Amino acid sequence: MSSYSMTPETTTSTVSRHWWTSRRLMMIVFLIALIVASIALVGTPEETLLLALDGNNGHTQWSMPAPMGIGQRGIGIPTAVNGRLYVSVVTPPASNSLLPNYGWELRALDSASGARVWTFTPDPKQFGKVAAEITASFGAIVTQDTVYVTLVALDYQVWLVALDVQTGQVKWAHSDLYFNDSGFRGLAGLILNYAQYSKYTVVGDKVFALLRAEDDDDPDAPTTTTALTLIALNAQTGETLWSKPITLDNSKADKVVETMVATETDVYLSIDKTYVYDAATGDLKQTEDAALVFITSNTIYQQHELTLTATDRATGQQRWQYTPPANTGCMRFTVNEQTLYAFCARGEDDSVKLDDAAKKLPANWTNFLLALDVQTGAERWRKPIAENLFTVVGQVPATYGDRVVVVGGALGELRVVALTSSGDEAWSYHLERGYDLAVSDGNRVFVTDTRPRWRGWLAWLNPAWR
């Protein structure tokens, strides 16, 4: 019978061997975890998200991923009205499709939670195949009972579609909506116009729309002009109330960002010049040099060349006139109760004019956000923003309460920034590759960003990512 006793040396050797084995195991596990984490961080694809940011601090309240992969627009510009968010979404092609024919749909979301209320998917039998990314470039116009959207088909037929605000069902649709697909005006339609500068507008019980004339495709028609038709439609039924022909001078129109706005009494259409029509009859009241026109409840604002004027809607009396500093052009405007905000660019070269600036901003131009007093037109402050084209011509300032929201920063270093009425920064949110403008429902700010998935996983590490 043998016996074995543990000497102190044997005990020490055994413990040491077990410790080394455990240590090696821990190191192996750590290395595997490190490799997996590295693969996840480097190899994880990017995602495009619609973000809902808290208007008080800029923290993320909810997000909606785009169903499309990298390289696609994915999510269009949202419209926030009455607790709902209406947003265009580009959807993947069918799995059995030989060609990448992407789909498009309009989603109605609860703006507080992001929950989907309804989805509108156009019937291809009625509208044909939709040019998804172009259609996503146009925001919806929303009234109390109707959502109006623009559908651009692959055959270049353009539809104005009216949807029931509660269900998303089609109420009526009108074809031949005007869409310029060539030259700078075509670029403006795709990049600059959006809902603020669409080819239709809604006031009260009428929809005013700009259509292609029936003979617009006539090969014998002169190339120096374009035949258009301005129509008024019944907002509930789509019935035509009146129509007026317009001959567009293409040589002048190339230098104008097309706009259409209306009041209960007048329709303002800026194309090659500014036309003012009687809203009830369609009679032409007057024409003037082309101007950028935007309207509030009591004021008509017009920008002729570089000068901005404010006119009282009730009396027709000019309230004030603002001429920016030399070599400065202002291109985007938003008004709240106290302040008018505009994106402006100032150049050091006297030879650079506004028309050139609208096409390409030279490197020596300084971009800034301008704040004017709405009562007097006096300049309150200006805030410099990044030296890139997007920050001036690619967005419109969004306001809520006493704050204004802009997207600024060098490309690759974009930020959503909320400023107070005095121009001080309230909060900011870093964007990886943000695009499109920011909008607000009064409580939240909505913006789109494309970023690596891991940023969402590690958001707790960086307050600017929350």
Tab-separated table of C-alpha atoms in Angstrom:
chain	number	residue	atom	x	y	z
A	1	MET	CA	0.000	0.000	0.000
A	2	SER	CA	1.494	3.222	-1.021
A	3	SER	CA	0.832	6.646	0.209
A	4	TYR	CA	1.369	10.042	-1.323
A	5	SER	CA	1.796	13.229	0.572
A	6	MET	CA	1.821	16.774	-0.790
A	7	THR	CA	5.056	18.485	-0.030
A	8	PRO	CA	5.180	22.271	-0.029
A	9	GLU	CA	7.157	22.162	-3.303
A	10	THR	CA	4.557	19.919	-4.981
A	11	THR	CA	1.682	22.122	-3.822
A	12	THR	CA	3.353	25.243	-5.133
A	13	SER	CA	4.047	23.618	-8.500
A	14	THR	CA	0.449	22.435	-8.902
A	15	VAL	CA	-1.058	25.806	-7.997
A	16	SER	CA	1.362	27.559	-10.320
A	17	ARG	CA	0.447	25.220	-13.173
A	18	HIS	CA	-3.288	25.770	-12.601
A	19	TRP	CA	-2.791	29.524	-12.418
A	20	TRP	CA	-0.850	29.505	-15.693
A	21	THR	CA	-3.515	27.401	-17.373
A	22	SER	CA	-6.259	29.780	-16.202
A	23	ARG	CA	-4.224	32.755	-17.274
A	24	ARG	CA	-3.682	31.297	-20.744
A	25	LEU	CA	-7.389	30.576	-21.015
A	26	MET	CA	-8.256	34.147	-20.028
A	27	MET	CA	-5.761	35.501	-22.553
A	28	ILE	CA	-7.229	33.329	-25.305
A	29	VAL	CA	-10.750	34.455	-24.446
A	30	PHE	CA	-9.596	38.084	-24.386
A	31	LEU	CA	-7.878	37.752	-27.769
A	32	ILE	CA	-10.946	36.127	-29.300
A	33	ALA	CA	-13.150	38.908	-27.909
A	34	LEU	CA	-10.726	41.525	-29.238
A	35	ILE	CA	-10.734	39.942	-32.699
A	36	VAL	CA	-14.531	39.721	-32.735
A	37	ALA	CA	-14.847	43.348	-31.589
A	38	SER	CA	-12.358	44.498	-34.240
A	39	ILE	CA	-14.234	42.658	-36.965
A	40	ALA	CA	-17.499	44.165	-35.712
A	41	LEU	CA	-16.112	47.705	-35.636
A	42	VAL	CA	-14.311	47.536	-38.975
A	43	GLY	CA	-16.602	45.234	-40.910
A	44	THR	CA	-20.006	46.318	-39.637
A	45	PRO	CA	-21.836	48.157	-42.434
A	46	GLU	CA	-23.143	51.663	-42.129
A	47	GLU	CA	-26.785	52.522	-41.670
A	48	THR	CA	-28.936	55.490	-42.612
A	49	LEU	CA	-31.219	56.665	-39.827
A	50	LEU	CA	-34.006	59.157	-39.362
A	51	LEU	CA	-33.250	60.608	-35.921
A	52	ALA	CA	-35.682	62.284	-33.537
A	53	LEU	CA	-33.694	64.574	-31.237
A	54	ASP	CA	-35.037	66.126	-28.046
A	55	GLY	CA	-35.551	69.834	-28.697
A	56	ASN	CA	-34.324	70.695	-25.200
A	57	ASN	CA	-30.936	68.967	-25.225
A	58	GLY	CA	-30.409	67.213	-28.570
A	59	HIS	CA	-30.484	63.690	-27.125
A	60	THR	CA	-31.883	60.934	-29.342
A	61	GLN	CA	-35.474	60.001	-28.473
A	62	TRP	CA	-35.968	57.433	-31.246
A	63	SER	CA	-34.618	56.465	-34.638
A	64	MET	CA	-35.899	54.754	-37.773
A	65	PRO	CA	-33.440	52.859	-40.002
A	66	ALA	CA	-33.703	53.113	-43.762
A	67	PRO	CA	-34.404	49.788	-45.470
A	68	MET	CA	-31.848	50.593	-48.186
A	69	GLY	CA	-28.135	49.838	-48.116
A	70	ILE	CA	-25.135	52.070	-48.594
A	71	GLY	CA	-25.118	54.443	-51.535
A	72	GLN	CA	-28.884	54.978	-51.612
A	73	ARG	CA	-30.768	58.027	-50.439
A	74	GLY	CA	-32.931	55.804	-48.265
A	75	ILE	CA	-34.922	58.442	-46.387
A	76	GLY	CA	-36.396	61.649	-47.778
A	77	ILE	CA	-37.227	64.934	-46.113
A	78	PRO	CA	-39.874	64.576	-43.403
A	79	THR	CA	-42.828	66.897	-42.845
A	80	ALA	CA	-43.970	67.385	-39.238
A	81	VAL	CA	-47.615	68.411	-38.722
A	82	ASN	CA	-50.097	67.884	-35.872
A	83	GLY	CA	-48.174	65.204	-33.998
A	84	ARG	CA	-47.375	63.206	-37.141
A	85	LEU	CA	-44.245	62.845	-39.229
A	86	TYR	CA	-44.613	62.098	-42.945
A	87	VAL	CA	-41.455	60.734	-44.537
A	88	SER	CA	-40.488	59.252	-47.917
A	89	VAL	CA	-38.658	55.920	-47.805
A	90	VAL	CA	-36.786	54.146	-50.612
A	91	THR	CA	-37.357	50.389	-50.411
A	92	PRO	CA	-35.232	47.504	-51.785
A	93	PRO	CA	-35.987	45.965	-55.176
A	94	ALA	CA	-37.773	42.642	-55.400
A	95	SER	CA	-35.472	39.670	-54.826
A	96	ASN	CA	-36.285	38.250	-58.265
A	97	SER	CA	-35.645	41.547	-60.066
A	98	LEU	CA	-32.836	41.541	-62.654
A	99	LEU	CA	-32.592	45.342	-62.573
A	100	PRO	CA	-32.314	47.471	-59.388
A	101	ASN	CA	-35.813	48.924	-59.617
A	102	TYR	CA	-36.126	50.397	-56.142
A	103	GLY	CA	-39.491	51.024	-54.576
A	104	TRP	CA	-40.868	54.054	-52.749
A	105	GLU	CA	-43.397	54.527	-49.983
A	106	LEU	CA	-44.668	57.317	-47.748
A	107	ARG	CA	-44.843	56.549	-44.047
A	108	ALA	CA	-46.940	58.392	-41.484
A	109	LEU	CA	-45.284	58.125	-38.064
A	110	ASP	CA	-46.222	59.221	-34.572
A	111	SER	CA	-43.710	62.033	-34.036
A	112	ALA	CA	-43.370	61.323	-30.301
A	113	SER	CA	-42.622	57.602	-30.537
A	114	GLY	CA	-41.795	56.853	-34.170
A	115	ALA	CA	-44.589	54.254	-34.324
A	116	ARG	CA	-45.961	53.777	-37.829
A	117	VAL	CA	-49.577	54.915	-38.327
A	118	TRP	CA	-49.977	54.022	-42.011
A	119	THR	CA	-48.001	53.446	-45.199
A	120	PHE	CA	-48.839	54.557	-48.734
A	121	THR	CA	-47.343	52.468	-51.532
A	122	PRO	CA	-48.317	53.685	-55.027
A	123	ASP	CA	-50.116	51.196	-57.251
A	124	PRO	CA	-47.918	50.620	-60.348
A	125	LYS	CA	-51.046	49.968	-62.418
A	126	GLN	CA	-52.150	53.544	-61.784
A	127	PHE	CA	-48.870	55.436	-61.467
A	128	GLY	CA	-46.328	53.212	-63.214
A	129	LYS	CA	-42.922	52.453	-61.738
A	130	VAL	CA	-41.729	55.244	-59.469
A	131	ALA	CA	-38.295	56.882	-59.728
A	132	ALA	CA	-37.730	56.274	-56.043
A	133	GLU	CA	-34.786	58.518	-55.180
A	134	ILE	CA	-36.098	61.483	-57.174
A	135	THR	CA	-39.534	61.106	-55.575
A	136	ALA	CA	-37.890	60.994	-52.138
A	137	SER	CA	-36.360	64.417	-52.889
A	138	PHE	CA	-39.754	66.106	-52.527
A	139	GLY	CA	-41.372	66.608	-49.150
A	140	ALA	CA	-45.101	66.317	-48.534
A	141	ILE	CA	-47.471	69.232	-47.964
A	142	VAL	CA	-49.970	68.457	-45.202
A	143	THR	CA	-53.269	70.142	-44.297
A	144	GLN	CA	-55.851	69.209	-41.670
A	145	ASP	CA	-57.356	66.410	-43.764
A	146	THR	CA	-55.033	65.759	-46.712
A	147	VAL	CA	-51.436	64.806	-47.456
A	148	TYR	CA	-50.153	65.938	-50.865
A	149	VAL	CA	-47.161	64.183	-52.430
A	150	THR	CA	-45.259	64.325	-55.712
A	151	LEU	CA	-44.645	61.055	-57.580
A	152	VAL	CA	-42.066	61.010	-60.375
A	153	ALA	CA	-42.450	57.934	-62.589
A	154	LEU	CA	-39.662	56.331	-64.598
A	155	ASP	CA	-41.435	57.416	-67.806
A	156	TYR	CA	-41.112	61.057	-66.591
A	157	GLN	CA	-44.804	61.335	-65.847
A	158	VAL	CA	-45.161	63.404	-62.668
A	159	TRP	CA	-48.200	63.025	-60.426
A	160	LEU	CA	-49.731	65.175	-57.727
A	161	VAL	CA	-51.434	62.739	-55.345
A	162	ALA	CA	-53.843	63.657	-52.525
A	163	LEU	CA	-54.037	61.177	-49.621
A	164	ASP	CA	-56.437	60.953	-46.689
A	165	VAL	CA	-54.504	62.168	-43.645
A	166	GLN	CA	-56.006	59.486	-41.374
A	167	THR	CA	-55.665	56.415	-43.588
A	168	GLY	CA	-53.207	57.183	-46.395
A	169	GLN	CA	-55.786	56.178	-49.019
A	170	VAL	CA	-55.751	57.992	-52.378
A	171	LYS	CA	-58.431	60.697	-52.611
A	172	TRP	CA	-57.491	61.869	-56.097
A	173	ALA	CA	-54.476	62.212	-58.378
A	174	HIS	CA	-53.534	64.595	-61.191
A	175	SER	CA	-50.911	63.858	-63.842
A	176	ASP	CA	-48.566	66.123	-65.827
A	177	LEU	CA	-47.197	68.088	-62.873
A	178	TYR	CA	-44.347	70.251	-64.166
A	179	PHE	CA	-40.872	68.899	-63.484
A	180	ASN	CA	-37.778	70.431	-65.055
A	181	ASP	CA	-35.207	67.706	-65.626
A	182	SER	CA	-32.476	69.652	-67.415
A	183	GLY	CA	-29.983	72.393	-66.677
A	184	PHE	CA	-29.567	74.227	-63.392
A	185	ARG	CA	-33.311	74.452	-62.847
A	186	GLY	CA	-33.459	70.656	-62.950
A	187	LEU	CA	-30.662	70.504	-60.392
A	188	ALA	CA	-32.539	73.030	-58.269
A	189	GLY	CA	-35.660	70.884	-58.444
A	190	LEU	CA	-33.761	67.866	-57.197
A	191	ILE	CA	-31.513	69.463	-54.584
A	192	LEU	CA	-32.878	72.852	-53.603
A	193	ASN	CA	-36.623	72.993	-54.038
A	194	TYR	CA	-38.142	70.427	-51.699
A	195	ALA	CA	-41.533	71.229	-50.180
A	196	GLN	CA	-40.847	74.946	-49.827
A	197	TYR	CA	-40.243	75.318	-53.557
A	198	SER	CA	-42.495	72.646	-55.032
A	199	LYS	CA	-44.581	73.084	-58.182
A	200	TYR	CA	-47.830	73.234	-56.262
A	201	THR	CA	-49.177	74.891	-53.142
A	202	VAL	CA	-52.326	74.563	-51.031
A	203	VAL	CA	-54.378	77.369	-49.504
A	204	GLY	CA	-57.824	76.833	-48.015
A	205	ASP	CA	-60.026	74.805	-50.363
A	206	LYS	CA	-57.764	75.201	-53.418
A	207	VAL	CA	-54.639	73.550	-54.763
A	208	PHE	CA	-52.604	75.570	-57.252
A	209	ALA	CA	-50.282	73.559	-59.500
A	210	LEU	CA	-47.975	74.131	-62.446
A	211	LEU	CA	-48.435	71.593	-65.255
A	212	ARG	CA	-46.719	70.738	-68.493
A	213	ALA	CA	-48.779	71.876	-71.455
A	214	GLU	CA	-50.154	69.159	-73.732
A	215	ASP	CA	-47.874	70.200	-76.609
A	216	ASP	CA	-44.758	70.440	-74.420
A	217	ASP	CA	-43.244	67.373	-76.135
A	218	ASP	CA	-43.880	68.684	-79.653
A	219	PRO	CA	-40.571	68.250	-81.565
A	220	ASP	CA	-41.388	71.335	-83.642
A	221	ALA	CA	-41.900	73.545	-80.578
A	222	PRO	CA	-39.264	76.277	-80.054
A	223	THR	CA	-36.458	75.353	-77.652
A	224	THR	CA	-36.210	78.900	-76.324
A	225	THR	CA	-39.558	78.623	-74.549
A	226	THR	CA	-41.537	76.067	-72.544
A	227	ALA	CA	-45.338	75.818	-72.604
A	228	LEU	CA	-46.846	75.494	-69.114
A	229	THR	CA	-50.283	75.701	-67.524
A	230	LEU	CA	-51.190	77.062	-64.098
A	231	ILE	CA	-54.320	75.405	-62.702
A	232	ALA	CA	-56.494	75.673	-59.617
A	233	LEU	CA	-57.993	72.435	-58.262
A	234	ASN	CA	-60.681	71.698	-55.700
A	235	ALA	CA	-58.663	70.456	-52.721
A	236	GLN	CA	-61.221	67.753	-51.842
A	237	THR	CA	-62.030	66.354	-55.286
A	238	GLY	CA	-59.179	67.392	-57.586
A	239	GLU	CA	-61.665	68.993	-59.981
A	240	THR	CA	-60.148	71.735	-62.157
A	241	LEU	CA	-61.535	75.178	-61.260
A	242	TRP	CA	-59.545	77.243	-63.769
A	243	SER	CA	-56.419	77.043	-65.910
A	244	LYS	CA	-54.120	79.643	-67.473
A	245	PRO	CA	-51.417	79.096	-70.125
A	246	ILE	CA	-47.881	80.380	-69.500
A	247	THR	CA	-44.983	80.641	-71.943
A	248	LEU	CA	-41.720	80.246	-70.073
A	249	ASP	CA	-38.654	82.103	-71.374
A	250	ASN	CA	-35.929	79.504	-70.848
A	251	SER	CA	-33.076	82.013	-71.122
A	252	LYS	CA	-34.360	83.908	-68.076
A	253	ALA	CA	-35.624	80.900	-66.161
A	254	ASP	CA	-32.143	79.379	-65.984
A	255	LYS	CA	-31.242	82.014	-63.381
A	256	VAL	CA	-34.319	81.641	-61.167
A	257	VAL	CA	-35.087	79.177	-58.392
A	258	GLU	CA	-38.713	78.400	-59.205
A	259	THR	CA	-41.170	79.136	-56.410
A	260	MET	CA	-44.929	79.080	-55.952
A	261	VAL	CA	-46.774	80.479	-52.942
A	262	ALA	CA	-50.329	81.703	-52.444
A	263	THR	CA	-52.706	83.558	-50.163
A	264	GLU	CA	-56.494	83.430	-50.084
A	265	THR	CA	-56.551	86.134	-52.774
A	266	ASP	CA	-53.337	85.831	-54.820
A	267	VAL	CA	-51.042	83.220	-56.355
A	268	TYR	CA	-47.357	84.143	-56.746
A	269	LEU	CA	-45.432	82.160	-59.341
A	270	SER	CA	-41.738	82.909	-59.907
A	271	ILE	CA	-40.218	81.236	-62.955
A	272	ASP	CA	-38.742	83.455	-65.710
A	273	LYS	CA	-40.486	86.377	-63.974
A	274	THR	CA	-42.902	86.734	-61.060
A	275	TYR	CA	-46.566	86.388	-62.039
A	276	VAL	CA	-49.359	87.378	-59.659
A	277	TYR	CA	-52.748	85.749	-60.360
A	278	ASP	CA	-56.177	86.205	-58.817
A	279	ALA	CA	-56.719	83.065	-56.724
A	280	ALA	CA	-60.470	82.979	-57.402
A	281	THR	CA	-60.504	83.523	-61.175
A	282	GLY	CA	-56.960	82.954	-62.423
A	283	ASP	CA	-56.839	86.416	-63.967
A	284	LEU	CA	-53.314	87.802	-64.271
A	285	LYS	CA	-52.986	90.830	-61.991
A	286	GLN	CA	-49.392	91.826	-62.652
A	287	THR	CA	-45.922	90.676	-63.645
A	288	GLU	CA	-42.595	91.893	-62.335
A	289	ASP	CA	-38.944	90.945	-62.333
A	290	ALA	CA	-38.344	87.502	-60.908
A	291	ALA	CA	-38.262	87.434	-57.126
A	292	LEU	CA	-38.024	84.820	-54.431
A	293	VAL	CA	-41.363	85.100	-52.584
A	294	PHE	CA	-42.410	83.670	-49.233
A	295	ILE	CA	-45.468	84.502	-47.171
A	296	THR	CA	-46.513	84.465	-43.515
A	297	SER	CA	-49.925	85.133	-41.993
A	298	ASN	CA	-49.522	88.907	-42.201
A	299	THR	CA	-46.458	89.643	-44.344
A	300	ILE	CA	-45.248	89.089	-47.900
A	301	TYR	CA	-41.467	88.843	-48.231
A	302	GLN	CA	-39.822	89.308	-51.632
A	303	GLN	CA	-36.170	89.199	-52.605
A	304	HIS	CA	-35.345	91.095	-55.800
A	305	GLU	CA	-31.702	90.648	-56.774
A	306	LEU	CA	-30.076	91.027	-53.333
A	307	THR	CA	-32.648	93.253	-51.604
A	308	LEU	CA	-35.287	91.788	-49.280
A	309	THR	CA	-38.553	93.657	-48.680
A	310	ALA	CA	-41.372	93.013	-46.213
A	311	THR	CA	-44.883	94.149	-47.199
A	312	ASP	CA	-48.023	94.187	-45.053
A	313	ARG	CA	-50.557	91.782	-46.592
A	314	ALA	CA	-53.596	93.741	-45.413
A	315	THR	CA	-52.541	97.246	-46.497
A	316	GLY	CA	-49.961	96.576	-49.201
A	317	GLN	CA	-47.598	99.011	-47.481
A	318	GLN	CA	-43.900	98.217	-47.358
A	319	ARG	CA	-42.775	97.685	-43.761
A	320	TRP	CA	-39.039	97.579	-44.299
A	321	GLN	CA	-36.260	96.863	-46.746
A	322	TYR	CA	-32.982	95.094	-46.070
A	323	THR	CA	-29.971	95.191	-48.355
A	324	PRO	CA	-27.172	92.856	-47.270
A	325	PRO	CA	-23.504	93.887	-47.279
A	326	ALA	CA	-21.710	94.153	-50.610
A	327	ASN	CA	-21.139	90.888	-52.491
A	328	THR	CA	-23.578	89.018	-50.232
A	329	GLY	CA	-26.421	86.778	-51.381
A	330	CYS	CA	-29.093	85.258	-49.130
A	331	MET	CA	-30.856	82.151	-50.392
A	332	ARG	CA	-32.945	80.428	-47.720
A	333	PHE	CA	-35.453	82.019	-45.340
A	334	THR	CA	-37.501	81.020	-42.302
A	335	VAL	CA	-39.640	83.276	-40.115
A	336	ASN	CA	-40.964	82.885	-36.576
A	337	GLU	CA	-42.815	85.433	-34.445
A	338	GLN	CA	-39.774	87.616	-33.757
A	339	THR	CA	-36.987	86.769	-36.176
A	340	LEU	CA	-36.342	86.154	-39.863
A	341	TYR	CA	-33.470	83.737	-40.453
A	342	ALA	CA	-31.586	83.429	-43.738
A	343	PHE	CA	-28.604	81.501	-45.052
A	344	CYS	CA	-26.223	83.931	-46.725
A	345	ALA	CA	-22.857	83.854	-48.460
A	346	ARG	CA	-20.466	86.782	-48.787
A	347	GLY	CA	-17.672	86.899	-51.366
A	348	GLU	CA	-14.496	88.937	-51.470
A	349	ASP	CA	-14.589	89.133	-55.264
A	350	ASP	CA	-16.801	91.933	-56.620
A	351	SER	CA	-17.235	90.041	-59.896
A	352	VAL	CA	-19.051	87.156	-58.207
A	353	LYS	CA	-22.810	87.644	-58.519
A	354	LEU	CA	-25.731	85.878	-56.852
A	355	ASP	CA	-26.541	83.822	-59.960
A	356	ASP	CA	-23.015	82.421	-59.929
A	357	ALA	CA	-23.230	81.797	-56.204
A	358	ALA	CA	-26.376	79.745	-56.643
A	359	LYS	CA	-24.525	77.427	-58.995
A	360	LYS	CA	-21.177	77.189	-57.240
A	361	LEU	CA	-19.820	79.011	-54.214
A	362	PRO	CA	-16.167	80.023	-54.631
A	363	ALA	CA	-13.721	79.096	-51.888
A	364	ASN	CA	-13.319	82.719	-50.817
A	365	TRP	CA	-16.973	83.087	-49.868
A	366	THR	CA	-17.938	83.187	-46.185
A	367	ASN	CA	-21.211	81.486	-45.275
A	368	PHE	CA	-23.297	82.655	-42.351
A	369	LEU	CA	-26.734	82.485	-40.749
A	370	LEU	CA	-28.391	85.900	-40.630
A	371	ALA	CA	-31.028	86.968	-38.064
A	372	LEU	CA	-33.269	89.990	-38.780
A	373	ASP	CA	-35.953	91.585	-36.611
A	374	VAL	CA	-39.279	90.843	-38.352
A	375	GLN	CA	-40.802	94.173	-37.293
A	376	THR	CA	-38.022	96.492	-38.464
A	377	GLY	CA	-35.682	94.455	-40.668
A	378	ALA	CA	-32.763	95.433	-38.438
A	379	GLU	CA	-29.910	92.948	-38.304
A	380	ARG	CA	-29.788	91.250	-34.890
A	381	TRP	CA	-26.806	88.955	-35.384
A	382	ARG	CA	-25.005	86.700	-37.835
A	383	LYS	CA	-23.359	83.364	-37.168
A	384	PRO	CA	-20.634	81.921	-39.432
A	385	ILE	CA	-21.166	78.407	-40.740
A	386	ALA	CA	-18.977	76.003	-42.686
A	387	GLU	CA	-17.392	76.595	-46.045
A	388	ASN	CA	-19.402	74.133	-48.080
A	389	LEU	CA	-22.238	74.493	-50.566
A	390	PHE	CA	-24.675	72.298	-48.619
A	391	THR	CA	-24.891	74.597	-45.609
A	392	VAL	CA	-26.129	77.512	-47.726
A	393	VAL	CA	-28.226	76.142	-50.583
A	394	GLY	CA	-29.035	72.637	-49.360
A	395	GLN	CA	-31.183	73.387	-46.340
A	396	VAL	CA	-33.680	75.775	-44.771
A	397	PRO	CA	-33.352	76.929	-41.138
A	398	ALA	CA	-35.902	75.201	-38.881
A	399	THR	CA	-37.467	77.059	-35.962
A	400	TYR	CA	-39.285	75.946	-32.813
A	401	GLY	CA	-40.090	78.133	-29.827
A	402	ASP	CA	-37.340	80.734	-29.623
A	403	ARG	CA	-34.729	78.477	-31.233
A	404	VAL	CA	-33.427	77.959	-34.740
A	405	VAL	CA	-31.774	74.753	-35.942
A	406	VAL	CA	-29.176	74.501	-38.703
A	407	VAL	CA	-26.775	71.879	-40.007
A	408	GLY	CA	-23.224	73.201	-40.221
A	409	GLY	CA	-19.580	72.262	-40.067
A	410	ALA	CA	-16.987	71.093	-42.548
A	411	LEU	CA	-17.834	68.036	-44.614
A	412	GLY	CA	-17.165	65.036	-42.385
A	413	GLU	CA	-17.593	67.204	-39.289
A	414	LEU	CA	-21.244	68.165	-39.618
A	415	ARG	CA	-23.295	69.109	-36.582
A	416	VAL	CA	-26.947	69.803	-35.949
A	417	VAL	CA	-26.866	73.012	-33.923
A	418	ALA	CA	-29.731	74.650	-32.021
A	419	LEU	CA	-29.267	78.376	-31.419
A	420	THR	CA	-31.229	80.632	-29.093
A	421	SER	CA	-32.874	83.853	-30.270
A	422	SER	CA	-29.692	85.708	-29.262
A	423	GLY	CA	-27.470	83.440	-31.362
A	424	ASP	CA	-26.019	81.416	-28.478
A	425	GLU	CA	-25.602	77.669	-28.903
A	426	ALA	CA	-28.180	75.672	-26.913
A	427	TRP	CA	-26.996	72.203	-27.962
A	428	SER	CA	-25.389	70.338	-30.831
A	429	TYR	CA	-25.369	66.807	-32.234
A	430	HIS	CA	-22.566	65.300	-34.313
A	431	LEU	CA	-23.445	63.845	-37.720
A	432	GLU	CA	-21.233	61.389	-39.570
A	433	ARG	CA	-22.592	62.109	-43.051
A	434	GLY	CA	-25.790	64.017	-42.538
A	435	TYR	CA	-27.799	65.186	-45.517
A	436	ASP	CA	-31.028	67.049	-46.147
A	437	LEU	CA	-32.438	69.695	-43.895
A	438	ALA	CA	-33.524	69.483	-40.271
A	439	VAL	CA	-37.223	69.938	-39.438
A	440	SER	CA	-39.040	70.350	-36.131
A	441	ASP	CA	-42.487	69.610	-34.727
A	442	GLY	CA	-42.009	72.107	-31.887
A	443	ASN	CA	-40.728	69.550	-29.389
A	444	ARG	CA	-38.291	67.486	-31.430
A	445	VAL	CA	-35.791	68.018	-34.239
A	446	PHE	CA	-35.681	65.449	-37.046
A	447	VAL	CA	-32.591	64.885	-39.166
A	448	THR	CA	-31.088	62.118	-41.301
A	449	ASP	CA	-27.607	60.670	-40.865
A	450	THR	CA	-25.537	57.840	-42.353
A	451	ARG	CA	-23.067	56.359	-39.870
A	452	PRO	CA	-21.388	53.113	-38.715
A	453	ARG	CA	-23.652	50.851	-36.687
A	454	TRP	CA	-21.142	50.698	-33.840
A	455	ARG	CA	-21.708	54.374	-33.093
A	456	GLY	CA	-25.191	53.540	-31.850
A	457	TRP	CA	-23.806	50.746	-29.695
A	458	LEU	CA	-21.244	53.074	-28.064
A	459	ALA	CA	-23.437	56.174	-27.824
A	460	TRP	CA	-23.282	56.088	-24.024
A	461	LEU	CA	-19.537	56.881	-24.213
A	462	ASN	CA	-19.984	60.235	-25.960
A	463	PRO	CA	-22.681	62.791	-25.019
A	464	ALA	CA	-22.577	64.243	-28.568
A	465	TRP	CA	-23.798	60.870	-29.920
A	466	ARG	CA	-26.809	60.489	-27.616
